[in-house]
């Protein structure tokens, strides 16, 4: 085992994952960091892993609240807005020129380069608060999927009305243990294999859900649907209709949220072709692919279940048979979320480690790494600080997930809270600054109107999600097992 100090041996490093440009034995980029090897294909895998997540299976419920017209329209609008603003954000990776300018490694760095001031701190709060919320949410969702496997077998053996209550807590703990191990992957650049596996899993369970919905519709056992969704006085009260519609908008907003990690994904791309060109292509592929699956899942799920569509039509048992296929689909969800957790957690890990390296450059506990020969992996660098801090983070998010197992309400709230600042406001403001868009010009007015409309939508969605969360809290009993 060989010990070395990441800061002292590599004086140009900011976080210990950088190499000295003058060292001819190292394969480095123009900024002295390890050579980036990502392509639009690996970036697309990262995007699909981030986007097609727990939200896809709640879209039938969202369409049920909004109806055929509004539901489809909002899905398409959010997909267009997400792609449009992602192209703006991709151009801001380098500053001031999108092709030859200085690299920015994080979303906060981009905001610092173009906007500066207090907006950098506001971006940090929005981004990392969102990332933390997502890792907690994925811990909950993964455990629900793992519990659903046991329930599917129980319902198959004992009947659909049997008491098949299982506790989520052991599964959350198991998910946490897996994440502790995977969290030792040093940085985003090493996640490509995990993202590709997760993307395949997301396609698999989404396809299974679509197939089961098609089979239900073809069999004639369909629910009642309406152009405007759930009917007041029949399915819901007037108050529930309003709040659930707002919450559904939040669910859809969350389903497209990947701007939070777009810059970190772009920082994995090789410089030829230009990173912004590759990232725009990856965004087009990622958003188009996910929109296709979202429309199929949402519309076919709504056609199958109608206004009674469950919050998640696999884990909430919209389908019971064939039980082995339900088992496989839920296992795919769990495997997908194992990879997706890392995609959203790595920026948090890098942020904290970079700050610690900068603030305490002489602290060997923080800066030292040990080279260890491991079976199948060859040489692997282990940092005691990284091991301790990342383990602590996973433990904390797992405990929080155990205390607050509310799915749909949290899903909508996270989406509403993060969509406007990260997906719309900052990309638009940085685009205006980069392109020097003239104030009060038609383009400036159009971009500002987009910001204001999306802000109003986000506030309404947040209000609906808070109402749903309050309702969940009122009916929740601490430390009970989950049977809903």
XYZ file of N, CA and C in Angstrom, residues 4-18 33 186 349-369 383 385-386 389-390:
129
model
N 0.218 8.658 -0.759
C 0.657 9.889 -1.395
C -0.311 11.000 -1.065
N 0.191 12.216 -1.137
C -0.622 13.392 -0.825
C -1.066 14.021 -2.131
N -2.399 14.094 -2.335
C -2.929 14.557 -3.613
C -2.598 16.002 -3.894
N -2.529 16.829 -2.852
C -2.250 18.240 -3.081
C -0.760 18.484 -3.293
N 0.087 17.793 -2.510
C 1.511 18.069 -2.570
C 2.155 17.463 -3.806
N 1.702 16.309 -4.218
C 2.292 15.698 -5.396
C 1.726 16.270 -6.689
N 0.519 16.861 -6.595
C -0.118 17.428 -7.767
C -0.535 18.851 -7.453
N 0.400 19.789 -7.480
C 0.124 21.136 -7.022
C -0.925 21.882 -7.814
N -1.285 21.426 -9.027
C -2.323 22.120 -9.774
C -3.699 21.572 -9.469
N -3.770 20.574 -8.623
C -5.050 19.949 -8.346
C -5.925 20.813 -7.470
N -7.232 20.729 -7.715
C -8.199 21.431 -6.883
C -8.910 20.468 -5.945
N -9.010 19.210 -6.327
C -9.768 18.281 -5.495
C -9.102 16.928 -5.364
N -7.858 16.791 -5.830
C -7.184 15.512 -5.708
C -7.385 14.607 -6.898
N -8.218 14.998 -7.875
C -8.469 14.165 -9.037
C -7.867 14.782 -10.299
N -6.802 15.566 -10.125
C -6.201 16.296 -11.218
C -4.739 15.908 -11.328
N -6.178 18.594 -16.037
C -6.942 17.520 -15.393
C -6.873 16.236 -16.216
N -14.351 7.347 -7.351
C -13.791 8.655 -7.009
C -14.485 9.863 -7.614
N -20.522 15.045 -3.442
C -19.237 14.551 -2.939
C -18.091 15.450 -3.407
N -18.093 15.774 -4.709
C -17.007 16.571 -5.262
C -16.979 17.977 -4.673
N -18.154 18.553 -4.449
C -18.237 19.906 -3.900
C -17.605 19.973 -2.510
N -17.989 19.036 -1.641
C -17.478 19.035 -0.270
C -15.978 18.746 -0.256
N -15.544 17.777 -1.034
C -14.125 17.409 -1.038
C -13.245 18.515 -1.610
N -13.751 19.197 -2.618
C -12.991 20.309 -3.193
C -12.829 21.437 -2.168
N -13.907 21.747 -1.453
C -13.851 22.796 -0.437
C -12.896 22.421 0.690
N -12.957 21.177 1.114
C -12.086 20.734 2.209
C -10.623 20.767 1.792
N -10.322 20.328 0.566
C -8.946 20.387 0.062
C -8.439 21.822 -0.006
N -9.323 22.724 -0.389
C -8.938 24.120 -0.511
C -8.714 24.767 0.850
N -9.571 24.434 1.819
C -9.493 25.070 3.139
C -8.412 24.470 4.036
N -8.134 23.171 3.866
C -7.131 22.511 4.722
C -6.131 21.736 3.855
N -5.338 22.431 3.057
C -4.427 21.753 2.113
C -3.314 20.957 2.781
N -3.025 21.252 4.068
C -1.937 20.556 4.758
C -2.427 19.426 5.665
N -3.730 19.215 5.689
C -4.293 18.161 6.533
C -4.191 16.826 5.799
N -3.320 15.951 6.282
C -3.081 14.685 5.583
C -4.311 13.773 5.589
N -5.151 13.893 6.616
C -6.369 13.085 6.657
C -7.266 13.398 5.455
N -7.271 14.662 5.042
C -8.113 15.095 3.934
C -7.442 14.861 2.589
N -6.162 15.143 2.484
C -5.499 15.146 1.176
C -4.801 13.845 0.789
N -4.496 12.992 1.752
C -3.736 11.779 1.432
C -4.613 10.685 0.852
N -4.053 9.954 -0.095
C -4.705 8.781 -0.658
C -3.730 7.612 -0.621
N -9.083 7.020 -0.230
C -8.911 8.167 0.660
C -9.721 7.915 1.925
N -10.525 10.087 4.198
C -11.516 11.159 4.316
C -12.723 10.882 3.430
N -12.457 10.489 2.182
C -13.549 10.173 1.269
C -14.394 9.019 1.806
N -16.420 10.478 4.997
C -17.426 11.496 4.703
C -18.549 10.957 3.824
N -18.186 10.186 2.787
C -19.231 9.664 1.904
C -20.091 8.621 2.612
